[in-house]
Short mmCIF file of N, CA and C in Angstrom, two decimals:
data_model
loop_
_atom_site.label_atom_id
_atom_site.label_comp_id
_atom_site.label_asym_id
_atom_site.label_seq_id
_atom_site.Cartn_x
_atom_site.Cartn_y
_atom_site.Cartn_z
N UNK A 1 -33.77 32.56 -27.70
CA UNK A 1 -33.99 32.76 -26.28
C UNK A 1 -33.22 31.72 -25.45
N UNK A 2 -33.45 30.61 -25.93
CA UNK A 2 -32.48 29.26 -25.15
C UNK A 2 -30.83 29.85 -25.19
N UNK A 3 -30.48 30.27 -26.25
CA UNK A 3 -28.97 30.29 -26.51
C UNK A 3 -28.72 31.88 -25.49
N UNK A 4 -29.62 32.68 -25.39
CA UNK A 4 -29.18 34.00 -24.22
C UNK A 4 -29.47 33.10 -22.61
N UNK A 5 -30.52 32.43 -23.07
CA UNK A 5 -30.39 31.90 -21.20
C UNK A 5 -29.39 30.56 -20.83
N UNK A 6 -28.61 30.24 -21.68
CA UNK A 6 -27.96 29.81 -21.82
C UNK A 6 -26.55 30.56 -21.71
N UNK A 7 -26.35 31.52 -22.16
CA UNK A 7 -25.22 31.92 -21.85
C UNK A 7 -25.20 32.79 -20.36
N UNK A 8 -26.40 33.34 -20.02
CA UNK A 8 -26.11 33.82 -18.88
C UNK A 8 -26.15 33.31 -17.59
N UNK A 9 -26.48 31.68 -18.06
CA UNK A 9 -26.02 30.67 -16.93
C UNK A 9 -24.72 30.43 -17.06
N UNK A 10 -24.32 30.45 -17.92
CA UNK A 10 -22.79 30.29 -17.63
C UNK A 10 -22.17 31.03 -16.88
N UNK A 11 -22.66 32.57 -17.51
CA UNK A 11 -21.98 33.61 -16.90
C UNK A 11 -22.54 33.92 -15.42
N UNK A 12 -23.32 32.87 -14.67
CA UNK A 12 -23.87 33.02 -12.99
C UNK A 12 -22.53 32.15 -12.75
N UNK A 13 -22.60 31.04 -13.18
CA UNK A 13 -21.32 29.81 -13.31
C UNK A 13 -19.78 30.68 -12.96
N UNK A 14 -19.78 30.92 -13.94
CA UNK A 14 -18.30 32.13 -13.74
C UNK A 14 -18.28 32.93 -12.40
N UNK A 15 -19.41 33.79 -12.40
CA UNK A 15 -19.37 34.89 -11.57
C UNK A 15 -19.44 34.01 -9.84
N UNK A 16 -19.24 32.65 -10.00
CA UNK A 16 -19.53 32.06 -8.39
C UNK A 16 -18.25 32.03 -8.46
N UNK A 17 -17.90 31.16 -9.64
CA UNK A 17 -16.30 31.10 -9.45
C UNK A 17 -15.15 32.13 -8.89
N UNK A 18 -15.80 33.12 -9.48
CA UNK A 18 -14.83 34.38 -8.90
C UNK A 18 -15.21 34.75 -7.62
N UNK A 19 -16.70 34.71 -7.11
CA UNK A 19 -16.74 35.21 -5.75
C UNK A 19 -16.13 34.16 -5.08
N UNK A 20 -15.98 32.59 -5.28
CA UNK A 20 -15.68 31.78 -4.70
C UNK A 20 -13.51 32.18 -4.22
N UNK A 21 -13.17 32.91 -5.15
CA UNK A 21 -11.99 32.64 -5.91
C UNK A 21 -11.64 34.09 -4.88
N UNK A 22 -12.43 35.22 -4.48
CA UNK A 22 -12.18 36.48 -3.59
C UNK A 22 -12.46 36.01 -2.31
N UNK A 23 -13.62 34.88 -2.08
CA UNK A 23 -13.39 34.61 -1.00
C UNK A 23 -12.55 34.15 0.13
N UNK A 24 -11.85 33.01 -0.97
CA UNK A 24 -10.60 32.24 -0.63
C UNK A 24 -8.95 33.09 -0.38
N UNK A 25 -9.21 33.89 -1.19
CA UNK A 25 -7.80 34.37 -1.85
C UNK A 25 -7.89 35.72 -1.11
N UNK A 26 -9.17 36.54 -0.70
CA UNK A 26 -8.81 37.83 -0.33
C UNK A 26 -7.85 38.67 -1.34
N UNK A 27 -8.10 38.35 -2.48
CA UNK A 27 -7.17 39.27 -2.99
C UNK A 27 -7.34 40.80 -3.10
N UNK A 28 -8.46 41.28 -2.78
CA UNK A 28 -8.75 42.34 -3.03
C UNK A 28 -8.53 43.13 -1.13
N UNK A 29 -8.70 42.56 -0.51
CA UNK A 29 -8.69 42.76 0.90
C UNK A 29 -7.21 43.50 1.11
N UNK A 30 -7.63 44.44 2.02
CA UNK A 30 -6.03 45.56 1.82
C UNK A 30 -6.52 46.71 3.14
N UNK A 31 -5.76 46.03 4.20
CA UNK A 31 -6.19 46.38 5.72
C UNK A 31 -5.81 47.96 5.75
N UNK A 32 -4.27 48.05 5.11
CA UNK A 32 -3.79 49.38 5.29
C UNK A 32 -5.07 50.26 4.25
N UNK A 33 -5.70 49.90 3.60
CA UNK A 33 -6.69 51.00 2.85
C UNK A 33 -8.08 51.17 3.70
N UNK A 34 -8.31 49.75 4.51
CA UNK A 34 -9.29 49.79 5.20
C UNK A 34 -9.15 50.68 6.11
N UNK A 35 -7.64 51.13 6.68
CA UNK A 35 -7.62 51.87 7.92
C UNK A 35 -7.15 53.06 7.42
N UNK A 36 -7.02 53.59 6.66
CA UNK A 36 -6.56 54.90 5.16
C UNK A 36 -5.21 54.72 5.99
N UNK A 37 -4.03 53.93 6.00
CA UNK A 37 -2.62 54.14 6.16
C UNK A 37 -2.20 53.47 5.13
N UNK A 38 -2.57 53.63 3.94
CA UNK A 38 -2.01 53.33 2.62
C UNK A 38 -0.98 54.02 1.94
N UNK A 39 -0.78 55.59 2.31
CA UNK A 39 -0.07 56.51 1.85
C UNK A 39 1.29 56.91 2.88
N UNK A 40 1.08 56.08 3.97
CA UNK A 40 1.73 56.95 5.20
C UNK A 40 3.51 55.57 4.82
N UNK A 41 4.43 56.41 3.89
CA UNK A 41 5.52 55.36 3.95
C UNK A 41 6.14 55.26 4.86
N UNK A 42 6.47 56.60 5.91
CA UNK A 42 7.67 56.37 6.14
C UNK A 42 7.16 56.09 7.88
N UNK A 43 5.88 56.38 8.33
CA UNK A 43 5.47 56.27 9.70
C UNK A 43 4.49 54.69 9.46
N UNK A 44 4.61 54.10 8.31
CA UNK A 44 3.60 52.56 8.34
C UNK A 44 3.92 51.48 7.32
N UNK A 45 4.36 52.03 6.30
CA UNK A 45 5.09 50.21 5.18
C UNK A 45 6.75 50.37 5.76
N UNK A 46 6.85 51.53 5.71
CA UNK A 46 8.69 50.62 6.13
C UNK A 46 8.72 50.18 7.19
N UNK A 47 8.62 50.57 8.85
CA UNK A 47 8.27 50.59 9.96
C UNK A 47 8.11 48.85 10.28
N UNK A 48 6.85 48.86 9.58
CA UNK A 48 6.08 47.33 9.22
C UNK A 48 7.00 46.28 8.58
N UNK A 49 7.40 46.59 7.29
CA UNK A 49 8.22 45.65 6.80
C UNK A 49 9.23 45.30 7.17
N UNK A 50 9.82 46.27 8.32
CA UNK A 50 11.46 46.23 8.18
C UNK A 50 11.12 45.27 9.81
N UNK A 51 9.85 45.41 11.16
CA UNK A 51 9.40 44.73 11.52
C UNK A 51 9.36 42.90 11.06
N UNK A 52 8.47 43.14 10.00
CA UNK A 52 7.98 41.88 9.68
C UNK A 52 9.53 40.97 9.24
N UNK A 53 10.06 41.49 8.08
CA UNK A 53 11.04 40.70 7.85
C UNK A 53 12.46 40.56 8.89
N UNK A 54 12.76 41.26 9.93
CA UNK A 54 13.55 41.23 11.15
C UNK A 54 13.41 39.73 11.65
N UNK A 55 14.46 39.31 11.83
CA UNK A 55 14.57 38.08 12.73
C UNK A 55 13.89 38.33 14.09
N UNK A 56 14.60 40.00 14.55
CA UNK A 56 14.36 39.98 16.05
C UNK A 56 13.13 40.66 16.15
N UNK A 57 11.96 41.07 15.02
CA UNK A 57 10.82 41.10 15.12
C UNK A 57 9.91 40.90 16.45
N UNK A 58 8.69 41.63 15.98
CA UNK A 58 8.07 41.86 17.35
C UNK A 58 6.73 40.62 17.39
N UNK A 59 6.96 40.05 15.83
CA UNK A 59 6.21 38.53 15.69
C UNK A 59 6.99 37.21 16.25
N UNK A 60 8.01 37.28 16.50
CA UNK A 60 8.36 36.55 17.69
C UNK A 60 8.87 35.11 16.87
N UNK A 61 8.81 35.29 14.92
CA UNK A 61 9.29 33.97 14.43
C UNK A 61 10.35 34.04 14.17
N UNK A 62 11.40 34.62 14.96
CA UNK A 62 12.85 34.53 14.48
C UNK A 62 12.70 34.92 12.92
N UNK A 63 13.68 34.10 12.36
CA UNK A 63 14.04 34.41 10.91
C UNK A 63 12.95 33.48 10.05
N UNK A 64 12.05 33.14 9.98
CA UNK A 64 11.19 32.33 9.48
C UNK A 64 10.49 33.31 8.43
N UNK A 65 10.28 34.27 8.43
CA UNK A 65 9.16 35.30 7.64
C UNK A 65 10.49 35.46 6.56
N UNK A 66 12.02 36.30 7.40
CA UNK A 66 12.56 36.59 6.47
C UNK A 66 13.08 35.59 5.65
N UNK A 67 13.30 34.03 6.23
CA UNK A 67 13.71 33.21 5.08
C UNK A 67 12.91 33.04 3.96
N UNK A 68 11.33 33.28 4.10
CA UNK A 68 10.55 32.99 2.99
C UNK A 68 10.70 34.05 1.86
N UNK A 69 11.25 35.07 2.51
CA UNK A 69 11.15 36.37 1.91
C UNK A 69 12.51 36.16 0.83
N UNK A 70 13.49 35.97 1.58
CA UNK A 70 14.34 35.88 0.90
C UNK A 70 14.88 34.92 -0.59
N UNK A 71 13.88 33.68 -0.07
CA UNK A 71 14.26 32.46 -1.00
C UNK A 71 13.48 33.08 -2.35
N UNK A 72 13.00 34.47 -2.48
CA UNK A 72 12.23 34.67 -3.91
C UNK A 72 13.06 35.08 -4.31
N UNK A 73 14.35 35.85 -3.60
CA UNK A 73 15.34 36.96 -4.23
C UNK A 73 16.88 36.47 -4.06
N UNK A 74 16.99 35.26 -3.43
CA UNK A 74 18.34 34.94 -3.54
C UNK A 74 18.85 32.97 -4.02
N UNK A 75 19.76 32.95 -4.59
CA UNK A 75 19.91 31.43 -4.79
C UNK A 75 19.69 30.52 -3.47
N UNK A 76 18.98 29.31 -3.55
CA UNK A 76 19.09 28.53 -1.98
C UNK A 76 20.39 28.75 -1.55
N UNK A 77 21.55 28.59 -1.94
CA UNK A 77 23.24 27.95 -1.49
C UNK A 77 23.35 29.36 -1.09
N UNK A 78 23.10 31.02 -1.30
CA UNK A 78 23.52 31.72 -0.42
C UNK A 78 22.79 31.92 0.99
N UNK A 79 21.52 31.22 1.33
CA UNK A 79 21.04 31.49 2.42
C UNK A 79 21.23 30.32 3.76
N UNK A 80 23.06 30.30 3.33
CA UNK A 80 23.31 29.22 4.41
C UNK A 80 23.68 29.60 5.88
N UNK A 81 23.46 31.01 6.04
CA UNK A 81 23.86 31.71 7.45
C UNK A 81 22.72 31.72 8.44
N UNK A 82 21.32 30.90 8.09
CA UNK A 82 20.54 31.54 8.96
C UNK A 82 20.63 30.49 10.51
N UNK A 83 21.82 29.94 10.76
CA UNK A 83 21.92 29.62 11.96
C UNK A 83 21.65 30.61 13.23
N UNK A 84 22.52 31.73 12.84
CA UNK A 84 22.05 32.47 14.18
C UNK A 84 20.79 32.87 14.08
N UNK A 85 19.73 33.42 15.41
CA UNK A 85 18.78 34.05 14.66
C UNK A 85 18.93 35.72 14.33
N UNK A 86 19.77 36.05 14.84
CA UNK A 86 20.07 37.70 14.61
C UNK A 86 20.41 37.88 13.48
N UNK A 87 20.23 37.42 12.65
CA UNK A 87 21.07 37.60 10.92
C UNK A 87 20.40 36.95 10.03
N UNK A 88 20.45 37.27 8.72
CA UNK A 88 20.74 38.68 8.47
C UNK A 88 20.11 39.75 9.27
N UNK A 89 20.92 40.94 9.30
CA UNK A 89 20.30 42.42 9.67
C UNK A 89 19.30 42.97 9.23
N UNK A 90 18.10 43.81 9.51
CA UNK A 90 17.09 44.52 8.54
C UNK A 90 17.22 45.62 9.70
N UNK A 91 17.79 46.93 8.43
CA UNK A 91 17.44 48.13 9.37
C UNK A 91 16.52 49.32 8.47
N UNK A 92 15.98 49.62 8.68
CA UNK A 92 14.86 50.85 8.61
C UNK A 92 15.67 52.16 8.20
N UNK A 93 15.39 52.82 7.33
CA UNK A 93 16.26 54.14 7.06
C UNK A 93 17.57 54.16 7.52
N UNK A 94 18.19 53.56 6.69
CA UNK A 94 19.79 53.13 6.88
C UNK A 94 20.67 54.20 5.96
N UNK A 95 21.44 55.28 7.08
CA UNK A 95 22.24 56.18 6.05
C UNK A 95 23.35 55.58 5.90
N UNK A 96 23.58 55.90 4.45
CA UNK A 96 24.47 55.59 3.65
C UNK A 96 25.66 56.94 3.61
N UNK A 97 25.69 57.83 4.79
CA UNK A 97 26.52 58.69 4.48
C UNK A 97 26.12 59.82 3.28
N UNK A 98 27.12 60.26 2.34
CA UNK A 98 26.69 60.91 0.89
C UNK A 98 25.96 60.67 -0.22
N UNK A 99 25.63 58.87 0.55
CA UNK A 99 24.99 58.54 -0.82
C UNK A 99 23.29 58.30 -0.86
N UNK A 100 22.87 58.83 0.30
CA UNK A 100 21.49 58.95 0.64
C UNK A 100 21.12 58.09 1.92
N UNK A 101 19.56 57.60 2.71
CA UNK A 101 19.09 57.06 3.11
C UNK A 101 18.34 56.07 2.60
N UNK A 102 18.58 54.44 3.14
CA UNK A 102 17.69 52.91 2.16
C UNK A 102 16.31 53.58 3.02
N UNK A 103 15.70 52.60 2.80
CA UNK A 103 14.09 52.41 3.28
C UNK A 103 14.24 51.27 4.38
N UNK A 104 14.79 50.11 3.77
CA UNK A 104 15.10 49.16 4.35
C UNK A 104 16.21 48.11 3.49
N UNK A 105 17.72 48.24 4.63
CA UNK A 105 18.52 47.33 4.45
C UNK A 105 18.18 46.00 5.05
N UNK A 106 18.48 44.53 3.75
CA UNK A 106 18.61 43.59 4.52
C UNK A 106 20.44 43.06 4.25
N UNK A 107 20.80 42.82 5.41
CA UNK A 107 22.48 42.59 4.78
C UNK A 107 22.63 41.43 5.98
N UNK A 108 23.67 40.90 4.88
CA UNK A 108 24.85 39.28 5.44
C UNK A 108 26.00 39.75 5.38
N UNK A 109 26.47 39.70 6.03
CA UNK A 109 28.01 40.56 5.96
C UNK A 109 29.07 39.08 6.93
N UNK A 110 28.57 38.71 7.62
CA UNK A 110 29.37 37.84 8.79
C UNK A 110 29.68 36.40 7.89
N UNK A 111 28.72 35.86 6.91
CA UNK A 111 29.09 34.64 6.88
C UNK A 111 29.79 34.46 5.48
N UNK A 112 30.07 33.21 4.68
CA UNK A 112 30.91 33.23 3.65
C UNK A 112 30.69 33.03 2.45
N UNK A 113 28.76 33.80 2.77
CA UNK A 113 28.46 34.64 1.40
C UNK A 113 27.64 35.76 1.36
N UNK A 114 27.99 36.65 1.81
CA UNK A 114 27.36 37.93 2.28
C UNK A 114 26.85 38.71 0.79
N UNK A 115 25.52 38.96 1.43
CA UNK A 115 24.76 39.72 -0.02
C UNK A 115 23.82 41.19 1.23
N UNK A 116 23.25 41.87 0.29
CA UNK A 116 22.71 43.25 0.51
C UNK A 116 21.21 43.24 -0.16
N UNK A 117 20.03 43.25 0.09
CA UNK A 117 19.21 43.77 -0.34
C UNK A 117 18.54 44.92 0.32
N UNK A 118 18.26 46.11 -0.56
CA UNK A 118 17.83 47.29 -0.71
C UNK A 118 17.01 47.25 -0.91
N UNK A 119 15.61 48.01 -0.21
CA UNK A 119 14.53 48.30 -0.62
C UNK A 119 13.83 49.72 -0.46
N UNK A 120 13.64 49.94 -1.75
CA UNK A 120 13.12 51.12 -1.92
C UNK A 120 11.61 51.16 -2.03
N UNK A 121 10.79 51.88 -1.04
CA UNK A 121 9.37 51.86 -0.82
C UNK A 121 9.29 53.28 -1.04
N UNK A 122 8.28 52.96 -2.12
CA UNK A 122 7.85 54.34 -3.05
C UNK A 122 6.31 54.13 -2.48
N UNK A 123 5.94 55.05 -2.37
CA UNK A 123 3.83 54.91 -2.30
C UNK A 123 3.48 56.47 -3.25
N UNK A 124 3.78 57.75 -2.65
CA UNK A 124 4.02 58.67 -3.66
C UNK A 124 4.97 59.60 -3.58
N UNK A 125 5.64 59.32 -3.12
CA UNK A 125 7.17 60.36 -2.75
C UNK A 125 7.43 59.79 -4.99
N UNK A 126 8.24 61.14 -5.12
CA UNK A 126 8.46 60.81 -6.31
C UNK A 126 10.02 60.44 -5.96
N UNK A 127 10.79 59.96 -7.60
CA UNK A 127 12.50 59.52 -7.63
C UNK A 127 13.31 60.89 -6.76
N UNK A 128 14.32 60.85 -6.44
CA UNK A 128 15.09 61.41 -6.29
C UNK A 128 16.53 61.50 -7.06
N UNK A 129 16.82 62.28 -7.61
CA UNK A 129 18.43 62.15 -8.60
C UNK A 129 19.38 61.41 -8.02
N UNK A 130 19.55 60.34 -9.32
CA UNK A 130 20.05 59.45 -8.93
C UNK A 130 20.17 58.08 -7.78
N UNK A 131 18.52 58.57 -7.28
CA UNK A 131 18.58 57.78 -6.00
C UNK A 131 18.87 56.23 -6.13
N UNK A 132 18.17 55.22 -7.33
CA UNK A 132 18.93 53.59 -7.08
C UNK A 132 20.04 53.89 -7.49
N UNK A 133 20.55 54.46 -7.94
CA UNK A 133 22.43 54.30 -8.75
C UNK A 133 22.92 54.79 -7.18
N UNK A 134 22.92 55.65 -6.20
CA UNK A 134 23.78 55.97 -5.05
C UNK A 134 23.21 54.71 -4.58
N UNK A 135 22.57 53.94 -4.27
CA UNK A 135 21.91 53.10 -3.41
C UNK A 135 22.59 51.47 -4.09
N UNK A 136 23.05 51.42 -5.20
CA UNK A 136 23.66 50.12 -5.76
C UNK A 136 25.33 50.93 -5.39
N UNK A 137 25.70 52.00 -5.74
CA UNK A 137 26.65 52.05 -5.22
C UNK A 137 27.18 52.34 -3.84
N UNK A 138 26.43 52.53 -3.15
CA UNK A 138 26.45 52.17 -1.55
C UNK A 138 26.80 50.28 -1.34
N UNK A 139 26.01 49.78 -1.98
CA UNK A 139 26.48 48.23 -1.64
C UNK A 139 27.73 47.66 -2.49
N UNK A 140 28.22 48.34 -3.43
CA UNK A 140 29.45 48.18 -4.45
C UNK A 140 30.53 48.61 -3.18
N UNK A 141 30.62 49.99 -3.09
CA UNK A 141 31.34 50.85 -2.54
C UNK A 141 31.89 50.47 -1.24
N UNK A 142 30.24 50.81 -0.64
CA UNK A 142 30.71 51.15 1.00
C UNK A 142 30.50 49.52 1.80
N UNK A 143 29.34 48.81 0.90
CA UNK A 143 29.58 47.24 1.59
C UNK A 143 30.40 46.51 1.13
N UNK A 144 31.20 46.54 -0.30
CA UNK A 144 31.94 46.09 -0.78
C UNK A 144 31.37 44.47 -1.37
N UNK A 145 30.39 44.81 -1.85
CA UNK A 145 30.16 43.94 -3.02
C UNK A 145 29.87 43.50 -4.15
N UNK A 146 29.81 42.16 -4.80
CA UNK A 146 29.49 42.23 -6.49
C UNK A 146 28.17 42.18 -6.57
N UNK A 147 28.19 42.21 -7.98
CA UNK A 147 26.91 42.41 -8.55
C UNK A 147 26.00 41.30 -7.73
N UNK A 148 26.53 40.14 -7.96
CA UNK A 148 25.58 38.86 -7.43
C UNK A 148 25.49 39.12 -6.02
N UNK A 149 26.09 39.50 -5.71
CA UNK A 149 25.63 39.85 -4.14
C UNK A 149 24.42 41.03 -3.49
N UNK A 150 24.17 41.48 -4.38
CA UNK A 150 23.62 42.75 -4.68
C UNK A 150 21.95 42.95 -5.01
N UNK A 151 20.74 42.83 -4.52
CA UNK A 151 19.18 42.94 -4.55
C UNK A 151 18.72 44.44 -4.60
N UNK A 152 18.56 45.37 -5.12
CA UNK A 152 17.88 46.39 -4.97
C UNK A 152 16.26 46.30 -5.49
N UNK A 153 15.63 46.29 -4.65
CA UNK A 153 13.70 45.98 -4.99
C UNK A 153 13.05 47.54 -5.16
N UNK A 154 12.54 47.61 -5.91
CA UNK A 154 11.84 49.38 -6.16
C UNK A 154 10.50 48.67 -6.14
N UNK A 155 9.71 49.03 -4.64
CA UNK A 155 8.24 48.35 -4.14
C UNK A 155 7.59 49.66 -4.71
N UNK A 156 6.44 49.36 -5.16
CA UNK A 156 5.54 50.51 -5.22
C UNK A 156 4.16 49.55 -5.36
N UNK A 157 2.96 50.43 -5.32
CA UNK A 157 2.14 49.42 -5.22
C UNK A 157 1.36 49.07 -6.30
N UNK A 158 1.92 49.57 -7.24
CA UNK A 158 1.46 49.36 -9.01
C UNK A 158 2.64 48.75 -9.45
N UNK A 159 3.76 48.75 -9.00
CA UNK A 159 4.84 47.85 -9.69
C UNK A 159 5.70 48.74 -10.81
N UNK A 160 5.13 50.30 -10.33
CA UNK A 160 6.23 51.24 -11.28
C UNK A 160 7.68 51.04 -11.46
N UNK A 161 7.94 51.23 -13.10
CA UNK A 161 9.49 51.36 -13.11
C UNK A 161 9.75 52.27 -12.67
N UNK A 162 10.96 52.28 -11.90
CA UNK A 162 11.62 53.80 -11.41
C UNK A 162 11.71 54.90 -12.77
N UNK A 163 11.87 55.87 -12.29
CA UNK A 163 12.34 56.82 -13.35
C UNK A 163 13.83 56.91 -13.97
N UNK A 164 13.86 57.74 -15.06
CA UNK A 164 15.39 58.13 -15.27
C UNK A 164 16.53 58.93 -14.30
N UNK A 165 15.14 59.64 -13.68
CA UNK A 165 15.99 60.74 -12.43
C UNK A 165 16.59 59.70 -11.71
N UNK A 166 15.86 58.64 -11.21
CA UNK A 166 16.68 57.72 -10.08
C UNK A 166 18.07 56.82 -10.61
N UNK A 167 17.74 56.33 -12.17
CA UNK A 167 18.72 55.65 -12.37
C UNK A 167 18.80 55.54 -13.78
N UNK A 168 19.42 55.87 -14.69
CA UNK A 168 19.71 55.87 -16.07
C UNK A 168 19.24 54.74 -16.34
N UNK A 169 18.97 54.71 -18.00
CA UNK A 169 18.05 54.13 -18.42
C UNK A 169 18.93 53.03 -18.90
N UNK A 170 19.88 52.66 -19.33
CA UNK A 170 20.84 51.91 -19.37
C UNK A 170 21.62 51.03 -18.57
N UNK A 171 21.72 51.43 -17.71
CA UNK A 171 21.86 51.41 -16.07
C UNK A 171 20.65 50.23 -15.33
N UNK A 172 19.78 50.73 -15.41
CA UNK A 172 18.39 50.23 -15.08
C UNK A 172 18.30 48.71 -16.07
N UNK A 173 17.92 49.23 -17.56
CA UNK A 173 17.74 47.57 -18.28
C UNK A 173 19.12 46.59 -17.92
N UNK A 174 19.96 47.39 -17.62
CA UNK A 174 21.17 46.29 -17.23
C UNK A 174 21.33 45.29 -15.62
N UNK A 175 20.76 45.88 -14.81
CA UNK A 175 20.81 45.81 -13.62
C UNK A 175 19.35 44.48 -13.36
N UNK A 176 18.12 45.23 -14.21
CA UNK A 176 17.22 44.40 -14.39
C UNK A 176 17.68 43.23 -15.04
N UNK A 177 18.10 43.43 -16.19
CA UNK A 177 18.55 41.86 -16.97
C UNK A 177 19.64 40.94 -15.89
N UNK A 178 20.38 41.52 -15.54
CA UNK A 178 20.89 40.60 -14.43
C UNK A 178 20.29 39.90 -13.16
N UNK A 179 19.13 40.93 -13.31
CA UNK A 179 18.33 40.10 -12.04
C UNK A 179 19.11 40.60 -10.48
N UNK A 180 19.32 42.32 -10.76
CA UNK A 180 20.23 42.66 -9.80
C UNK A 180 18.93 43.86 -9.15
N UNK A 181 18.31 44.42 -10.30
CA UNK A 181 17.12 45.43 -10.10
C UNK A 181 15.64 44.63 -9.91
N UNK A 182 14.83 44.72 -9.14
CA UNK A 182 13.52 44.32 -8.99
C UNK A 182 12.86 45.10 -9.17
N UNK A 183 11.24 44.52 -9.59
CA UNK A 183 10.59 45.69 -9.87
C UNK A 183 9.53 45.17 -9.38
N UNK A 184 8.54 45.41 -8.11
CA UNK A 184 7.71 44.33 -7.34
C UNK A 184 6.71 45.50 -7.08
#
């Protein structure tokens, strides 16, 4: 009897810890589900994000959100342009001409190390053929850059790998191993 009331003091012990640990952290807290705009991509996460990370944002911190954003996905020594505050660019459904529509472009193009990140916001729209391979070759191609210059993020909110439809499977582990494909 000592050794069960004994363990289920521990386990009160634990269980503070964790409420202590949701309280702090909110990790479970998720406003867009509280308000059911969890599903809505293209009228509420891109809209929002491409907002939030904008210099000229309607939060009013210049480039401050997007520098934090950026320092997860690019070396310090390329994010030496953020003198102006208009730059980098973030645009919202950015056509690419033949090679589809981004979700959200972020691009450096002006200073003297210009990179591209792509983000693809999935919630349940499924792949589209070939959609990251036109979308890495949109920034090869039509922005004219290398690999290292190059971020494509596939957001979803489970952290799904894309499919084969979007981007060969070869293609994909290669792009990932370079640290050119994200998977967030």
């Amino acid at each position: 009897l000592s050794a069960l009331k004994a363990f289920f003091s521990g386990f009160a012990g634990f269980q503070r810890m964790v409420q202590t640990y949701e309280r702090t952290q909110a990790s479970e807290y998720n406003l867009l589900k509280l308000l059911r705009l969890e599903h809505l991509e293209e009228r509420m996460h891109t809209p929002f994000l491409t907002d939030l990370l904008s210099p000229t944002g309607t939060h009013a911190q210049g480039n401050l959100i997007l520098q934090s954003f950026l320092r997860h996905f690019l070396p310090e020594e390329d994010l030496e342009n953020f003198g102006n505050p208009e730059y980098p660019l973030v645009e919202a459904e950015k056509h690419t001409g033949t090679l589809g529509r981004v979700d959200i472009l972020i691009r450096e193009m002006k200073g003297t190390k210009p990179f591209a990140i792509i983000i693809e916001n999935k919630i349940y729209a499924q792949d589209q053929p070939d959609q990251l391979d036109r979308y890495y070759q949109y920034a090869q191609q039509g922005l004219g850059l290398k690999d290292s210059q190059i971020r494509l993020i596939y957001l979803t909110p489970w952290g799904h790998i894309p499919s084969e439809q979007s981007i060969k499977l070869e293609k994909r582990e290669r792009l990932m191993k370079d640290g050119i494909l994200l998977i967030c």
